[in-house]
Tab-separated table of C-alpha atoms in Angstrom:
chain	number	residue	atom	x	y	z
A	10	MET	CA	53.460	56.486	-40.319
A	11	THR	CA	49.990	56.389	-38.736
A	12	GLN	CA	49.831	54.796	-35.792
A	13	THR	CA	46.194	52.704	-35.459
A	14	ALA	CA	43.972	54.092	-31.986
A	15	GLY	CA	44.019	51.360	-28.855
A	16	PRO	CA	40.493	49.910	-27.747
A	17	ALA	CA	38.695	52.799	-25.957
A	18	PRO	CA	39.310	52.748	-22.054
A	19	ARG	CA	36.066	50.702	-19.869
A	20	SER	CA	33.990	52.631	-17.622
A	21	LEU	CA	33.717	50.947	-13.727
A	22	LEU	CA	29.741	51.005	-15.000
A	23	ASP	CA	31.123	48.092	-17.921
A	24	GLU	CA	33.113	46.520	-15.808
A	25	LEU	CA	30.290	45.492	-13.509
A	26	LYS	CA	27.936	44.864	-16.024
A	27	ASP	CA	31.048	41.876	-16.949
A	28	GLY	CA	31.645	40.856	-13.657
A	29	VAL	CA	27.712	41.631	-11.840
A	30	THR	CA	25.669	38.841	-14.229
A	31	PRO	CA	21.750	39.228	-13.766
A	32	ARG	CA	21.971	35.810	-12.462
A	33	ALA	CA	24.254	36.999	-9.990
A	34	THR	CA	22.540	40.221	-8.931
A	35	LEU	CA	18.923	38.399	-8.650
A	36	LEU	CA	21.394	35.651	-6.226
A	37	VAL	CA	22.443	38.864	-4.392
A	38	VAL	CA	19.349	40.014	-3.687
A	39	GLY	CA	17.758	37.327	-2.916
A	40	VAL	CA	20.470	36.581	0.268
A	41	LEU	CA	20.373	39.931	0.845
A	42	ALA	CA	16.118	38.907	2.025
A	43	LEU	CA	17.175	36.190	3.534
A	44	GLN	CA	19.145	38.008	5.500
A	45	LEU	CA	16.873	40.356	6.379
A	46	LEU	CA	14.053	37.531	7.351
A	47	PHE	CA	16.833	36.292	9.817
A	48	ILE	CA	17.475	39.498	11.965
A	49	ALA	CA	13.615	40.035	11.416
A	50	SER	CA	12.070	36.675	12.589
A	51	TYR	CA	14.354	36.156	15.762
A	52	VAL	CA	14.555	39.548	17.465
A	53	GLY	CA	10.304	38.812	16.745
A	54	ALA	CA	10.310	35.583	17.907
A	55	LEU	CA	12.199	36.483	21.058
A	56	HIS	CA	13.222	39.701	22.284
A	57	HIS	CA	9.671	40.014	24.451
A	58	PRO	CA	9.425	36.972	25.954
A	59	LYS	CA	5.790	36.201	27.822
A	60	LEU	CA	3.413	34.116	29.149
A	61	ARG	CA	0.903	33.254	26.601
A	62	ASP	CA	-2.102	30.593	27.611
A	63	VAL	CA	-0.105	28.883	29.813
A	64	ALA	CA	-1.805	25.012	30.118
A	65	PHE	CA	-1.845	25.025	33.452
A	66	GLY	CA	-3.790	22.819	36.790
A	67	VAL	CA	-5.407	23.930	40.014
A	68	VAL	CA	-5.215	21.482	43.194
A	69	ALA	CA	-6.971	21.848	45.939
A	70	PRO	CA	-8.766	20.089	48.785
A	71	ARG	CA	-12.566	21.434	48.296
A	72	PRO	CA	-13.190	22.135	44.456
A	73	ALA	CA	-15.116	24.536	45.660
A	74	ALA	CA	-11.912	26.238	46.485
A	75	ALA	CA	-9.818	24.903	43.281
A	76	GLU	CA	-12.673	26.568	40.714
A	77	GLN	CA	-12.320	30.361	42.453
A	78	ALA	CA	-8.276	30.174	41.991
A	79	VAL	CA	-9.023	29.034	38.254
A	80	THR	CA	-11.242	31.801	38.606
A	81	ARG	CA	-8.971	33.633	39.899
A	82	LEU	CA	-6.531	32.995	37.569
A	83	GLU	CA	-8.168	33.590	34.447
A	84	GLY	CA	-8.692	36.846	34.860
A	85	LEU	CA	-4.879	38.154	34.856
A	86	PRO	CA	-4.396	40.883	33.083
A	87	GLY	CA	-3.194	39.005	29.294
A	88	GLU	CA	-4.725	35.942	30.176
A	89	PRO	CA	-0.875	33.721	31.389
A	90	LEU	CA	-2.642	31.553	31.647
A	91	ASP	CA	-5.117	28.133	30.473
A	92	PRO	CA	-6.856	27.148	33.583
A	93	ARG	CA	-7.923	23.986	34.520
A	94	THR	CA	-8.620	22.032	37.935
A	95	VAL	CA	-6.818	19.158	38.297
A	96	THR	CA	-7.699	16.288	41.311
A	97	ASP	CA	-5.622	15.514	43.331
A	98	ARG	CA	-0.991	16.056	42.490
A	99	ALA	CA	-0.743	12.490	41.300
A	100	ALA	CA	-2.757	13.228	38.931
A	101	ALA	CA	-1.184	17.383	38.732
A	102	ARG	CA	1.918	14.979	38.050
A	103	GLU	CA	1.340	12.761	35.664
A	104	GLN	CA	-0.606	15.467	32.713
A	105	ILE	CA	2.609	16.841	33.452
A	106	MET	CA	4.819	13.967	32.387
A	107	ASP	CA	2.423	13.858	29.721
A	108	ARG	CA	3.105	17.437	28.445
A	109	GLU	CA	-1.403	18.191	28.897
A	110	ILE	CA	-0.174	21.041	31.073
A	111	ASP	CA	3.042	22.870	31.738
A	112	GLY	CA	3.092	23.633	35.044
A	113	ALA	CA	0.395	22.690	38.779
A	114	LEU	CA	-0.333	25.197	41.484
A	115	LEU	CA	-1.171	22.539	44.978
A	116	ILE	CA	-3.164	24.752	46.983
A	117	ASP	CA	-2.699	23.929	51.332
A	118	PRO	CA	-5.258	24.986	52.846
A	119	ALA	CA	-3.928	24.552	56.784
A	120	GLY	CA	-1.595	26.458	55.836
A	121	THR	CA	-0.144	29.663	53.856
A	122	THR	CA	2.246	27.683	51.906
A	123	ASP	CA	0.349	26.332	48.652
A	124	THR	CA	3.471	23.935	46.095
A	125	LEU	CA	3.909	24.896	42.543
A	126	LEU	CA	5.116	21.591	40.365
A	127	VAL	CA	7.044	22.221	37.399
A	128	ALA	CA	9.425	20.810	34.729
A	129	SER	CA	12.579	23.097	33.682
A	130	GLY	CA	12.995	20.103	31.263
A	131	GLY	CA	10.524	21.499	29.371
A	132	GLY	CA	12.022	24.907	29.033
A	133	ARG	CA	13.772	26.339	32.105
A	134	THR	CA	13.164	29.856	31.211
A	135	LEU	CA	9.385	28.253	31.150
A	136	ALA	CA	9.706	26.914	35.094
A	137	ASN	CA	11.388	30.579	35.248
A	138	ALA	CA	8.534	32.087	34.480
A	139	LEU	CA	5.176	30.312	36.257
A	140	THR	CA	7.300	30.555	39.635
A	141	THR	CA	7.545	34.462	38.721
A	142	LEU	CA	4.887	34.457	37.889
A	143	VAL	CA	3.800	32.845	41.076
A	144	SER	CA	5.301	33.632	43.692
A	145	ALA	CA	3.880	37.059	43.253
A	146	LEU	CA	0.707	36.102	42.637
A	147	GLU	CA	1.185	34.361	46.312
A	148	ARG	CA	2.657	37.149	47.480
A	149	SER	CA	-0.229	40.027	46.850
A	150	GLU	CA	-2.403	37.360	48.486
A	151	GLY	CA	0.585	37.223	52.170
A	152	ARG	CA	1.166	33.226	50.843
A	153	THR	CA	4.389	31.455	49.574
A	154	VAL	CA	5.221	28.833	46.859
A	155	ARG	CA	7.350	25.744	47.517
A	156	THR	CA	8.059	25.201	43.766
A	157	VAL	CA	9.015	21.189	42.443
A	158	ASP	CA	10.276	20.218	39.325
A	159	VAL	CA	9.264	17.512	38.883
A	160	ALA	CA	11.002	16.975	36.110
A	161	PRO	CA	14.581	18.579	36.175
A	162	ALA	CA	16.614	19.511	33.514
A	163	ASP	CA	20.100	17.155	33.321
A	164	ILE	CA	23.493	18.427	35.016
A	165	GLY	CA	24.613	18.425	31.915
A	166	ASP	CA	22.110	20.140	30.083
A	167	ALA	CA	21.687	22.958	32.577
A	168	ASN	CA	19.684	26.283	30.664
A	169	GLY	CA	17.877	23.030	28.906
A	170	LEU	CA	18.573	24.139	25.432
A	171	THR	CA	20.826	21.346	24.742
A	172	SER	CA	17.229	19.639	22.778
A	173	PHE	CA	17.625	22.334	20.490
A	174	TYR	CA	21.253	22.873	19.177
A	175	LEU	CA	21.632	18.630	18.745
A	176	VAL	CA	18.261	19.480	17.018
A	177	VAL	CA	19.544	22.356	14.993
A	178	GLY	CA	22.726	19.552	13.935
A	179	TRP	CA	20.344	17.411	12.464
A	180	CYS	CA	18.901	20.263	9.935
A	181	VAL	CA	21.918	22.222	9.809
A	182	GLY	CA	22.762	18.786	8.400
A	183	GLY	CA	20.332	17.640	6.245
A	184	TYR	CA	19.915	20.531	3.790
A	185	LEU	CA	23.414	20.649	3.342
A	186	CYS	CA	23.909	17.236	2.624
A	187	ALA	CA	20.752	18.142	-0.523
A	188	SER	CA	23.244	21.308	-1.240
A	189	ALA	CA	25.832	19.396	-1.931
A	190	LEU	CA	24.371	16.047	-3.879
A	191	ALA	CA	22.849	19.494	-5.959
A	192	MET	CA	26.129	21.581	-6.030
A	193	SER	CA	28.342	18.291	-7.458
A	194	ALA	CA	25.098	16.374	-10.109
A	195	GLY	CA	22.535	19.735	-10.673
A	196	ALA	CA	19.957	20.501	-9.054
A	197	ARG	CA	17.225	18.425	-10.413
A	198	PRO	CA	17.674	14.756	-11.439
A	199	THR	CA	17.451	13.707	-14.863
A	200	ASN	CA	15.844	10.327	-14.315
A	201	ILE	CA	14.761	8.561	-11.702
A	202	ARG	CA	17.832	6.423	-11.266
A	203	ARG	CA	19.512	9.103	-10.351
A	204	GLY	CA	17.215	10.686	-7.749
A	205	ILE	CA	17.073	7.676	-6.201
A	206	ILE	CA	20.480	6.874	-5.880
A	207	ARG	CA	20.841	10.277	-4.077
A	208	LEU	CA	17.953	9.630	-2.316
A	209	GLY	CA	19.504	6.772	-1.122
A	210	ALA	CA	22.921	8.880	-0.415
A	211	LEU	CA	21.119	11.116	2.107
A	212	ALA	CA	19.811	8.530	3.615
A	213	LEU	CA	23.173	7.301	4.383
A	214	PHE	CA	24.651	9.945	5.915
A	215	ALA	CA	21.446	10.701	7.997
A	216	ILE	CA	21.736	7.986	9.590
A	217	LEU	CA	25.410	8.129	10.028
A	218	GLY	CA	24.022	11.733	11.585
A	219	GLY	CA	21.512	11.268	13.699
A	220	LEU	CA	23.936	8.368	15.617
A	221	GLY	CA	27.377	10.647	15.660
A	222	GLY	CA	24.650	13.489	17.456
A	223	ALA	CA	23.263	11.224	19.312
A	224	VAL	CA	26.422	9.544	21.249
A	225	ILE	CA	27.411	13.309	21.257
A	226	ALA	CA	24.424	14.150	23.445
A	227	GLY	CA	24.402	11.178	25.317
A	228	PRO	CA	27.256	9.091	26.053
A	229	VAL	CA	30.490	11.435	25.058
A	230	LEU	CA	29.473	14.251	26.514
A	231	GLY	CA	26.335	14.047	28.986
A	232	ALA	CA	24.283	16.714	27.834
A	233	LEU	CA	20.999	15.058	27.222
A	234	PRO	CA	20.196	12.336	29.137
A	235	GLY	CA	17.644	9.324	27.868
A	236	GLY	CA	18.800	5.702	25.239
A	237	VAL	CA	20.750	6.839	22.476
A	238	ALA	CA	18.759	4.398	20.112
A	239	ALA	CA	15.617	6.802	20.861
A	240	LEU	CA	17.315	9.451	19.634
A	241	TRP	CA	19.240	8.467	17.109
A	242	GLY	CA	16.179	7.209	15.129
A	243	LEU	CA	15.150	10.834	15.237
A	244	GLY	CA	17.907	12.886	14.747
A	245	ALA	CA	17.989	9.648	11.625
A	246	LEU	CA	15.042	11.022	10.503
A	247	VAL	CA	15.278	14.661	11.745
A	248	VAL	CA	18.695	14.542	9.240
A	249	PHE	CA	16.094	13.128	6.066
A	250	ALA	CA	13.532	14.909	6.192
A	251	VAL	CA	14.986	18.248	6.148
A	252	GLY	CA	17.750	17.023	3.337
A	253	ALA	CA	14.984	15.273	1.122
A	254	ALA	CA	12.639	18.249	1.062
A	255	THR	CA	15.932	20.621	1.218
A	256	LEU	CA	15.968	18.455	-2.823
A	257	ALA	CA	11.894	19.167	-3.955
A	258	LEU	CA	12.940	22.376	-3.292
A	259	GLN	CA	15.637	22.103	-5.381
A	260	CYS	CA	13.925	19.761	-7.974
A	261	VAL	CA	11.285	22.589	-7.602
A	262	PHE	CA	13.659	26.347	-8.301
A	263	GLY	CA	15.960	25.028	-8.837
A	264	ILE	CA	19.103	25.955	-7.154
A	265	ALA	CA	17.197	28.946	-5.416
A	266	GLY	CA	15.471	26.245	-3.579
A	267	ILE	CA	18.542	26.123	-1.046
A	268	GLY	CA	17.009	29.771	-0.065
A	269	VAL	CA	13.882	28.239	0.160
A	270	ALA	CA	14.991	25.130	3.013
A	271	VAL	CA	17.021	27.763	4.528
A	272	LEU	CA	13.784	30.047	5.056
A	273	LEU	CA	11.646	27.595	6.229
A	274	VAL	CA	13.971	25.546	8.585
A	275	VAL	CA	16.349	27.478	9.726
A	276	ILE	CA	14.518	31.634	9.192
A	277	ALA	CA	10.821	30.292	10.496
A	278	GLY	CA	11.495	26.818	12.030
A	279	ASN	CA	14.607	27.449	14.549
A	280	PRO	CA	13.080	30.752	16.074
A	281	SER	CA	9.407	28.842	16.215
A	282	ALA	CA	10.622	24.926	18.304
A	283	GLY	CA	10.502	25.759	21.305
A	284	GLY	CA	14.304	26.360	21.713
A	285	ALA	CA	15.251	29.498	23.473
A	286	LEU	CA	12.205	30.685	24.607
A	287	PRO	CA	8.967	27.289	24.991
A	288	PRO	CA	6.220	28.733	22.859
A	289	PRO	CA	3.254	29.259	25.426
A	290	LEU	CA	6.440	32.391	25.681
A	291	LEU	CA	7.073	32.545	21.859
A	292	PRO	CA	3.807	35.314	19.699
A	293	PRO	CA	1.594	33.769	18.655
A	294	PHE	CA	2.710	33.577	15.140
A	295	TRP	CA	6.022	32.302	16.074
A	296	ALA	CA	4.083	29.377	18.524
A	297	ALA	CA	1.612	28.796	15.901
A	298	ILE	CA	4.090	27.149	12.965
A	299	GLY	CA	6.275	25.975	15.056
A	300	PRO	CA	4.985	23.189	15.504
A	301	ALA	CA	4.830	21.843	11.787
A	302	LEU	CA	7.999	22.714	11.528
A	303	PRO	CA	11.226	19.824	11.706
A	304	PRO	CA	14.050	22.475	13.824
A	305	GLY	CA	9.821	22.216	16.608
A	306	ALA	CA	8.637	18.987	15.831
A	307	GLY	CA	12.325	17.580	16.506
A	308	VAL	CA	12.817	19.619	19.429
A	309	TRP	CA	9.089	18.811	21.390
A	310	VAL	CA	10.461	14.636	20.902
A	311	ALA	CA	14.141	15.208	21.645
A	312	ARG	CA	13.087	16.823	25.015
A	313	SER	CA	10.130	14.294	25.609
A	314	LEU	CA	12.612	11.152	24.781
A	315	ALA	CA	15.524	12.506	27.129
A	316	TYR	CA	12.779	13.730	30.756
A	317	PHE	CA	9.545	12.764	30.771
A	318	GLU	CA	9.693	9.404	28.725
A	319	GLY	CA	8.602	9.227	25.504
A	320	ASN	CA	5.260	10.567	25.999
A	321	ASP	CA	2.775	13.099	23.639
A	322	ILE	CA	4.737	12.867	19.982
A	323	THR	CA	3.160	11.036	17.780
A	324	GLY	CA	2.267	14.324	16.328
A	325	PRO	CA	5.667	15.624	16.203
A	326	LEU	CA	6.893	12.515	14.125
A	327	LEU	CA	4.141	12.302	12.013
A	328	VAL	CA	5.032	15.862	11.380
A	329	LEU	CA	8.766	14.802	10.517
A	330	SER	CA	7.468	11.487	8.267
A	331	ALA	CA	5.333	13.678	6.165
A	332	TRP	CA	7.861	16.143	4.641
A	333	ALA	CA	10.183	13.165	4.248
A	334	VAL	CA	7.730	11.325	2.819
A	335	ALA	CA	6.873	14.716	0.784
A	336	GLY	CA	10.338	15.032	0.083
A	337	PRO	CA	11.647	12.610	-2.814
A	338	PRO	CA	12.622	14.410	-5.754
A	339	SER	CA	10.612	14.232	-8.737
A	340	PRO	CA	12.918	14.024	-11.516
A	341	TRP	CA	10.724	15.476	-14.257
């Protein structure tokens, strides 16, 4: 009686071929690339904060003294400041509140103590860096400096980071909502009607997410001053802009579009947003791209609404609107 031989034992390589498809391999490689880019972007942007071309005002009773101080500040090694003369204290404060300059030095020729105006609401790290730099300069000349915070960060926003975390939360909600819609019904809508329905669902989510974030950061936790209505509008725009862009990227790249959205919003956008380090402390590349991406535009507007009377927000709102308008996905 002959016995039939059983199937040949499978090798580990055969098992791997069955378990790891080419598609899965590409996705894993893509995830590895995103991981390394994440590390490179965050460490590259945040590991060595350094003042660069900070818009800075100089006030002195005599124009000649102001010009002399500007010339001296322009010659500092590394060009940490971009100084310009300002007529008086009121004008300096107004320019800070308008977000035209980040600080100002008021020179008192009759005494040995000058006054430094800063705005920690625009980023405590930047205010502290300006204080350290100017204090060292004043000591070298046998003078002292008194620091006045004209737009102080709220007591519930001790490090001035609430705006950043709030906007990051809105961005995360936007691309996660778009990702959920894609996973439940396919990355690409099959017709215009389904595309419109998808956008409608995203818009409703954006309205609810914007309101929720504004209420939590404002009345619930007291972490950010300012009106709820303005923050609600900003939050809805941020969520919709990021979500719509993610939907559009999925239409172009399929499910890999989620990874492209993460690359733009999380890997490039978050470290360049001016949260942990305001733009004047970032390396040139990150300082340049930040204002054009949703996190950077959102953080700028949130801080302006909270601490700067809503000044200088037209440009960032146009950036967010452009992302929202360019984002709606095409069904073909």
